[in-house]
Amino acid sequence: MADLSSAEPLPPGSTIGILGGGQLGRMLALAAAELGLRVHIYAPEETSPAAEVTGNAT
């Protein structure tokens, strides 16, 4: 397993992907947006709760 203790934080404007579009994905997407990150949701339904708070869903 990789040692993440020396990992650099993502700079604002970076894009992260979230697998799953339920309530937990929605909360993670909102928290990421507060940190200045862009979010892409990967979920079976494009109308999932997480997709409602981002413009990017697959």
GROMACS .gro file of C-alpha atoms in nm, residues 1-10:
model
   10
    1MET     CA    1   0.000   0.000   0.000
    2ALA     CA    2   0.118   0.352  -0.079
    3ASP     CA    3   0.241   0.580   0.198
    4LEU     CA    4   0.004   0.878   0.187
    5SER     CA    5   0.163   1.066   0.476
    6SER     CA    6   0.376   1.269   0.236
    7ALA     CA    7   0.109   1.314  -0.032
    8GLU     CA    8   0.052   1.668  -0.157
    9PRO     CA    9  -0.302   1.807  -0.124
   10LEU     CA   10  -0.498   1.865  -0.442
   0.00000   0.00000   0.00000
